[in-house]
Coordinates of N, CA and C in Angstrom, one line a residue:
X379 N 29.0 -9.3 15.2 CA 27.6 -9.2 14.8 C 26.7 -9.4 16.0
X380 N 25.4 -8.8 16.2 CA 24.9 -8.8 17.0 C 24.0 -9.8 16.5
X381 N 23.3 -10.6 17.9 CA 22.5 -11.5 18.3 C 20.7 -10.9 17.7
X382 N 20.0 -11.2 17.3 CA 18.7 -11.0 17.6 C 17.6 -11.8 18.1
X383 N 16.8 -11.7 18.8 CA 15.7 -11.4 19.2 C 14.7 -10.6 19.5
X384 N 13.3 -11.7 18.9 CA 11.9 -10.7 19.2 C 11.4 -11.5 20.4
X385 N 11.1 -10.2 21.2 CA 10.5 -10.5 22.8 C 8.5 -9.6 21.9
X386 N 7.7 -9.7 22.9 CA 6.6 -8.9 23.3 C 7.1 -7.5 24.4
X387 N 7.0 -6.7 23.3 CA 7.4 -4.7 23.8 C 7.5 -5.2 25.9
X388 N 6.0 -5.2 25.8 CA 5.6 -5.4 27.2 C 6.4 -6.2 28.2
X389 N 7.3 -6.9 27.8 CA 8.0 -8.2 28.5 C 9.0 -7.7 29.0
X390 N 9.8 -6.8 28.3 CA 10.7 -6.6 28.3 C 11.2 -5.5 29.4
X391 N 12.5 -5.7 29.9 CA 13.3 -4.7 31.8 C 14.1 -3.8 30.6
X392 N 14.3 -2.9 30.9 CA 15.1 -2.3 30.5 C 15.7 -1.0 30.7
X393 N 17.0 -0.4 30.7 CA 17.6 0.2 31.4 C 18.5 1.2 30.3
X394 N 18.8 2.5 30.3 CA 19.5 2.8 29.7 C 20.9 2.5 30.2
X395 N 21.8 2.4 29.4 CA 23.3 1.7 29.8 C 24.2 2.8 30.7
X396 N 24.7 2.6 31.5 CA 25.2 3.6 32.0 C 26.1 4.4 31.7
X397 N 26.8 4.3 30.5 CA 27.7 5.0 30.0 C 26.9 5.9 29.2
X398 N 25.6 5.5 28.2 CA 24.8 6.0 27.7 C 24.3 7.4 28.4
X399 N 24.1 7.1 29.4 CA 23.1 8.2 30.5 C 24.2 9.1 30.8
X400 N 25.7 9.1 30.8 CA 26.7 9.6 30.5 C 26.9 10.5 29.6
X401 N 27.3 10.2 28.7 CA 27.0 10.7 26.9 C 26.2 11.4 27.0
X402 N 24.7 11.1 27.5 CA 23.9 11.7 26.8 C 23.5 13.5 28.0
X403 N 23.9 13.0 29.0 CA 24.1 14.0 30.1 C 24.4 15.6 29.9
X404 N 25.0 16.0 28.7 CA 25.2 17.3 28.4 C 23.9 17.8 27.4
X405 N 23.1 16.5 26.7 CA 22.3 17.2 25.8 C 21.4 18.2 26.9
X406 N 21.2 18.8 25.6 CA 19.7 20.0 26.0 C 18.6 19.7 25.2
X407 N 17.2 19.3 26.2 CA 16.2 19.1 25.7 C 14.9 19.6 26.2
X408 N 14.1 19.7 26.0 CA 12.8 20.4 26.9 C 12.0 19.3 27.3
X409 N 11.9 18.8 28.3 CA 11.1 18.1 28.9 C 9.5 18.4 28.3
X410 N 9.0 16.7 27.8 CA 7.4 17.6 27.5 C 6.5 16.1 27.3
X411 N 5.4 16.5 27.7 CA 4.3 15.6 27.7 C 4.9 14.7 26.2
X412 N 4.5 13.2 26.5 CA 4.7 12.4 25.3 C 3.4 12.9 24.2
X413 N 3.4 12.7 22.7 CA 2.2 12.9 22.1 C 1.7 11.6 22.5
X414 N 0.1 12.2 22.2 CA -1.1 10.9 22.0 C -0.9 10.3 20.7
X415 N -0.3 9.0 20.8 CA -0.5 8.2 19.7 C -2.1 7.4 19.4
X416 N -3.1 7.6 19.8 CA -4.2 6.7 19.8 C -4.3 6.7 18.1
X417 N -4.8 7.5 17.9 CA -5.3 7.5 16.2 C -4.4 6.7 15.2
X418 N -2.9 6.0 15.3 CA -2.1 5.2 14.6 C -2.3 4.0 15.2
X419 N -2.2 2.8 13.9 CA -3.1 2.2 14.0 C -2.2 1.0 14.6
X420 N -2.2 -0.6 15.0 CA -1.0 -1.1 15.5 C -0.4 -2.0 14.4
X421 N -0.9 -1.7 13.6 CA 0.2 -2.0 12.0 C 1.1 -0.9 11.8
X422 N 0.5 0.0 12.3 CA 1.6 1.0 11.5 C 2.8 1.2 13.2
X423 N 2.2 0.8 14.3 CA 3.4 1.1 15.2 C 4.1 -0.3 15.3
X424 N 3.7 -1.4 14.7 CA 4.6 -2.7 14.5 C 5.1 -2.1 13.4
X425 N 5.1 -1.5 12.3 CA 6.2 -0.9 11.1 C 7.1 -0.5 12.0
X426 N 6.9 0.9 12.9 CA 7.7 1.4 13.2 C 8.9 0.9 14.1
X427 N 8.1 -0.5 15.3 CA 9.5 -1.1 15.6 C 10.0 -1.9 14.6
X428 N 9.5 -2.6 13.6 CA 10.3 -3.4 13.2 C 11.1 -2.7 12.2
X429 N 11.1 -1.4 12.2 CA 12.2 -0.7 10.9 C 13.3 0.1 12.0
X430 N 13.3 -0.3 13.2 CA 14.3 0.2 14.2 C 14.5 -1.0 15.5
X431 N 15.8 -1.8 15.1 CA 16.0 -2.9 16.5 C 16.2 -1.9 17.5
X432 N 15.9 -2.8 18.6 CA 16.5 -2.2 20.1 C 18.1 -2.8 20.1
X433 N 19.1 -1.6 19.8 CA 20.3 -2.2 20.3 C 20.5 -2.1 21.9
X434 N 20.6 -3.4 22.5 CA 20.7 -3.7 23.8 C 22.6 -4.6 24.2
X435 N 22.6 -4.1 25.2 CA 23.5 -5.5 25.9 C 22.6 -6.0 27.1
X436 N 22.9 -7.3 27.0 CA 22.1 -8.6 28.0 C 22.3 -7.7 29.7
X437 N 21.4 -7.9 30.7 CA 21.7 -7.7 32.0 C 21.5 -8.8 32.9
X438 N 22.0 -9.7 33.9 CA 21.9 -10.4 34.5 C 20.7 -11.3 34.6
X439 N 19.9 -10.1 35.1 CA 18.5 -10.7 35.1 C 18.0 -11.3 33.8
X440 N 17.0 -12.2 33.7 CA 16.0 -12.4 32.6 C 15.6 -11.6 31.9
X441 N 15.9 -11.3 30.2 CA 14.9 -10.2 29.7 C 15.1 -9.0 30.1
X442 N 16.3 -8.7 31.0 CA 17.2 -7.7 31.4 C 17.6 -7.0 30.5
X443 N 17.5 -5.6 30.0 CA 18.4 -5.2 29.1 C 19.1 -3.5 29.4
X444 N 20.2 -3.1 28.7 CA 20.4 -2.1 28.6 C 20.4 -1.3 27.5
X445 N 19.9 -0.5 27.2 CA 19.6 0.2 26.1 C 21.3 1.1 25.7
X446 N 21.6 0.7 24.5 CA 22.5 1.1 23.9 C 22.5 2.9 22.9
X447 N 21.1 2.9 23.1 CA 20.7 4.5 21.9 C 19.4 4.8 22.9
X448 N 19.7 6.2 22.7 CA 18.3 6.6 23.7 C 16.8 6.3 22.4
X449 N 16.0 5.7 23.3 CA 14.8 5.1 22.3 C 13.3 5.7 23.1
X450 N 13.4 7.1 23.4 CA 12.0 7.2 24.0 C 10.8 7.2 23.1
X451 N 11.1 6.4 21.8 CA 9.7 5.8 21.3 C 9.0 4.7 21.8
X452 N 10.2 4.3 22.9 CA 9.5 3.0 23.5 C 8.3 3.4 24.6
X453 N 9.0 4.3 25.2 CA 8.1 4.5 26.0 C 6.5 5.1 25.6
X454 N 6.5 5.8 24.7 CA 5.6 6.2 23.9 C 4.6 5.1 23.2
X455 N 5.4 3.5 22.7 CA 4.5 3.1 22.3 C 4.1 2.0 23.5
X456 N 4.4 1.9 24.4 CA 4.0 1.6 25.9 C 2.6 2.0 26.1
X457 N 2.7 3.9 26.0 CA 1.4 4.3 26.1 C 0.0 4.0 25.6
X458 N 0.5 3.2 24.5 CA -1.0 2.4 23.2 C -1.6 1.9 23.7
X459 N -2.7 1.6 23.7 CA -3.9 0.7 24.5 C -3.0 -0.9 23.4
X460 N -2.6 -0.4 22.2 CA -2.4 -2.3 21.7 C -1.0 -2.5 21.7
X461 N -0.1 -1.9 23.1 CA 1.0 -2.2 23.4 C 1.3 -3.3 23.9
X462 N 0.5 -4.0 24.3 CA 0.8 -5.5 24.9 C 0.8 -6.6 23.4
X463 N 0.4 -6.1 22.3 CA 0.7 -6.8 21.1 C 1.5 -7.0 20.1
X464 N 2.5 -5.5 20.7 CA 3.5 -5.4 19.6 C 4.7 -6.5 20.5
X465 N 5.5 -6.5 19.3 CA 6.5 -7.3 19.1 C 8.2 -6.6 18.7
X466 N 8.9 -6.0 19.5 CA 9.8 -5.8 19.6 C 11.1 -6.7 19.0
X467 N 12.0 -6.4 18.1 CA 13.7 -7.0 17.8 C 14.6 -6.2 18.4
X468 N 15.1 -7.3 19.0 CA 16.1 -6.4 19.6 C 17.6 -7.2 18.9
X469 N 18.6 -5.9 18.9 CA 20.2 -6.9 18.8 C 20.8 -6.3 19.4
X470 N 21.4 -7.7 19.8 CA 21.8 -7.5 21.7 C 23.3 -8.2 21.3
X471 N 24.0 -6.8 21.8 CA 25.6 -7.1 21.2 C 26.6 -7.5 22.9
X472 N 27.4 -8.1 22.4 CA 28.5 -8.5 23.7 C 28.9 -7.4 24.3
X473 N 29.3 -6.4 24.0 CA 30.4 -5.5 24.0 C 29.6 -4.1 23.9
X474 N 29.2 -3.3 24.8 CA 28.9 -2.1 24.5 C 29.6 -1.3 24.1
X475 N 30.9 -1.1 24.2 CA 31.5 0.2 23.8 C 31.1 0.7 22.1
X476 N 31.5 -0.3 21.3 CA 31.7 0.3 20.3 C 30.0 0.9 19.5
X477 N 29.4 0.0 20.2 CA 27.9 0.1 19.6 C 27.5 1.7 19.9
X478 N 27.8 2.0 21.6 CA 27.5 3.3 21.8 C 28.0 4.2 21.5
X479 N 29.6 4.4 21.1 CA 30.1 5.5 20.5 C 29.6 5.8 18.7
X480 N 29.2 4.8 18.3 CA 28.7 4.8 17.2 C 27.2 5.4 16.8
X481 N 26.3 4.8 17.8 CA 25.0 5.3 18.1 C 24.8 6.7 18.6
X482 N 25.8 6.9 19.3 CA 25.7 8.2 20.0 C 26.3 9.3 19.5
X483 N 26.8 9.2 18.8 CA 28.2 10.2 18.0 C 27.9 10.3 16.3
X484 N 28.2 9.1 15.9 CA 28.5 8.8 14.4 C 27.2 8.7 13.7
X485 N 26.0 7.9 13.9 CA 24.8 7.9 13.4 C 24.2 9.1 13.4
X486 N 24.0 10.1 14.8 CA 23.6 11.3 14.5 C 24.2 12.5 13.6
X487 N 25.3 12.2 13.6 CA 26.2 13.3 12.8 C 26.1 13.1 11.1
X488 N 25.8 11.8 10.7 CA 25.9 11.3 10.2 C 23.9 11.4 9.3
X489 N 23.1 11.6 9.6 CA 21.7 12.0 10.0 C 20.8 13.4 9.7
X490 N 22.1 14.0 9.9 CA 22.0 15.5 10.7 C 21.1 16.5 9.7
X491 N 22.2 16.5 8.5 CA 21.8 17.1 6.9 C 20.4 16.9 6.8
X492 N 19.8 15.4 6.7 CA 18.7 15.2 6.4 C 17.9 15.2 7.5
X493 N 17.9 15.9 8.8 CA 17.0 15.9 9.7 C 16.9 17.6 9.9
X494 N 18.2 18.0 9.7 CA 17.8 19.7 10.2 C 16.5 20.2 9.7
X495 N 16.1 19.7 8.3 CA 15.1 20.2 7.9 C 13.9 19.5 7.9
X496 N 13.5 18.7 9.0 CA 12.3 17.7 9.2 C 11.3 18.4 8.8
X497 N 11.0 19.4 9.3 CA 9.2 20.3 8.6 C 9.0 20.5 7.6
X498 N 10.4 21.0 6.7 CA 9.9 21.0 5.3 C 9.7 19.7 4.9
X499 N 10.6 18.8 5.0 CA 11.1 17.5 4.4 C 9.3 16.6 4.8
X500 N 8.7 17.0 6.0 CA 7.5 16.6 6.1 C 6.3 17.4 5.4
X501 N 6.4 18.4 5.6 CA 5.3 18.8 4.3 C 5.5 18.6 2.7
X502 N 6.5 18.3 2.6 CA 6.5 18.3 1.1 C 6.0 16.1 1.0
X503 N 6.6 15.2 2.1 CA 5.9 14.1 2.1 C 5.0 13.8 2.2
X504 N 4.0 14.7 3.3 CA 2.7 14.8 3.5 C 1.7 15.6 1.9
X505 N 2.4 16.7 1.4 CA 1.5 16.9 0.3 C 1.7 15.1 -0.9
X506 N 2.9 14.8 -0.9 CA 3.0 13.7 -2.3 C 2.0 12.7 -2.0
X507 N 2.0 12.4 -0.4 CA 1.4 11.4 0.1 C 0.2 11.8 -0.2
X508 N -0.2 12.6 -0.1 CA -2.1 13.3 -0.3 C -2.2 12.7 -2.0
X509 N -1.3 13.4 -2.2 CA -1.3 13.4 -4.4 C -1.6 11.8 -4.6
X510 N -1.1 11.0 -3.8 CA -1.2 9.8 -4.7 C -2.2 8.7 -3.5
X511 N -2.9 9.8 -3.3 CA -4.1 8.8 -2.3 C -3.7 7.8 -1.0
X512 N -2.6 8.1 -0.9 CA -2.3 7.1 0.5 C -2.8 8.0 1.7
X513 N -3.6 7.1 2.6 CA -3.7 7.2 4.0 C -2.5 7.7 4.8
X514 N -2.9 8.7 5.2 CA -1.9 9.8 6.3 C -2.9 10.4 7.5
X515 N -2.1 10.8 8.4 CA -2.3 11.5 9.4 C -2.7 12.8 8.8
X516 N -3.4 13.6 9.7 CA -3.2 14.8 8.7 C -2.4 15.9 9.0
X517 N -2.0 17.6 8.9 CA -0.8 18.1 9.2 C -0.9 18.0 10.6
X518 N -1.9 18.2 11.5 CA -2.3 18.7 12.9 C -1.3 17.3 13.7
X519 N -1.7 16.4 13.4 CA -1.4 15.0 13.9 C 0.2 14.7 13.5
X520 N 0.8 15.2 12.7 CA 2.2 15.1 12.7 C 2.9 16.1 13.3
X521 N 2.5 17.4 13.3 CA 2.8 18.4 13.9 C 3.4 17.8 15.4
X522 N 2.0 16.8 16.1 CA 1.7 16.5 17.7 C 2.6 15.4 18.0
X523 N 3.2 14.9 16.9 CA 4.2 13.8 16.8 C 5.6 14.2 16.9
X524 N 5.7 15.3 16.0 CA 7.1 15.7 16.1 C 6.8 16.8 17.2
X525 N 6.0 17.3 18.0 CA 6.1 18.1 18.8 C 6.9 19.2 18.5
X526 N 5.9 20.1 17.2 CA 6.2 21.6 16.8 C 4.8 22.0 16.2
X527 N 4.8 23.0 15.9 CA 3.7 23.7 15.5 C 3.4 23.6 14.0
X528 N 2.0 23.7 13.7 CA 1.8 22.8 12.4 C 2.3 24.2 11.7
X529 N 2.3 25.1 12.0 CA 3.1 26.7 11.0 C 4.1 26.2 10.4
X530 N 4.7 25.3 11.7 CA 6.6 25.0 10.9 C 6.9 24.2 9.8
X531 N 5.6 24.1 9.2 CA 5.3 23.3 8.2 C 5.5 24.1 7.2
X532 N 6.0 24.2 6.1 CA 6.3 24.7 5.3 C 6.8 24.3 4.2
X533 N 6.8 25.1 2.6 CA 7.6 24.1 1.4 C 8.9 24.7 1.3
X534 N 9.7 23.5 0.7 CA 11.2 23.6 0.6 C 11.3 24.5 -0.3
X535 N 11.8 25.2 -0.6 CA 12.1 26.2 -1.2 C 13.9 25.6 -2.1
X536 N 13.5 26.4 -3.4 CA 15.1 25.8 -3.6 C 16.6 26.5 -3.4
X537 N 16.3 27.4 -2.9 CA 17.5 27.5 -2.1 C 18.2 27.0 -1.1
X538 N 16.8 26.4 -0.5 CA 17.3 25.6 1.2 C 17.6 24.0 0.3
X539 N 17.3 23.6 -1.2 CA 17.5 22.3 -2.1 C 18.2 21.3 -1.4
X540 N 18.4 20.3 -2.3 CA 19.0 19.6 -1.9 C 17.7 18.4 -2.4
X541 N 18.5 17.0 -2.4 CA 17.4 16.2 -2.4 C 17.2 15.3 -1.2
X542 N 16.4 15.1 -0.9 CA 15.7 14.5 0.5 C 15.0 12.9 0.0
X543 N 15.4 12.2 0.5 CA 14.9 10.6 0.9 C 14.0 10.1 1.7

């Protein structure tokens, strides 16, 4: 079982692990400007780290870490003007191997089903969220998040079915 700790985001060294940068070495991605998070608010980007720990192993140095799963939300929420107030958990395990074959392989495979369809699966959240009066971004601003075009928005249709969480 892994260790926890919460540091301040801003405190924190951090490194992807180098086996990690390994692994991750064949993906294909398109390099692209981070979105502007300004408009979310820093309640809602403290939700977001604290519903995802940083899996780390310890590095020599102080507050040293290596990143076990690629996490470029960190850096993104770096970019916040109220990044010096969030508060990061991290669990920070002895042993990298097993953590990263697991993170890197088994979680996403594992994920997959329920992600291929992210646009629908977000417009059909974005309209319930409308229905029942909760505060949302609106489609333009999720679009800039997920970094696709708000068109790709679309409703599920039931042949693409299935039920979504």
């Amino acid at each position: 079982m892994p260790k926890t700790k919460k540091l301040p985001l801003n405190s924190l060294e951090w490194h992807q692990h180098p086996k990690l940068t390994t692994l991750l070495s064949g993906d294909c991605h398109q390099l692209s400007t981070l979105p502007d998070l300004q408009f979310i608010s820093f309640a809602q980007l403290q939700s977001i780290l604290d519903s995802c720990p940083i899996p780390v192993v310890k590095r020599a140095k102080v507050d040293a870490y290596y990143l076990l799963a690629p996490m470029p939300i960190l850096k993104q929420l770096l970019g916040h003007p109220d990044s010096h107030k969030l508060t990061a958990s991290l669990n920070i395990y002895s042993e990298p191997e097993p953590t990263l074959s697991t993170l890197a392989l088994i979680k996403p495979a594992l994920f997959y089903q329920k992600y291929k369809r992210l646009p629908e699966i977000l417009h059909s959240r974005l309209d319930k969220a409308k229905s029942m009066n909760l505060v949302t971004p609106n489609k333009n601003q999720i679009s800039q998040l997920a970094q696709i075009s708000p068109s790709a928005f679309r409703k599920i249709t039931h042949s693409q079915g299935g039920s979504h969480g």
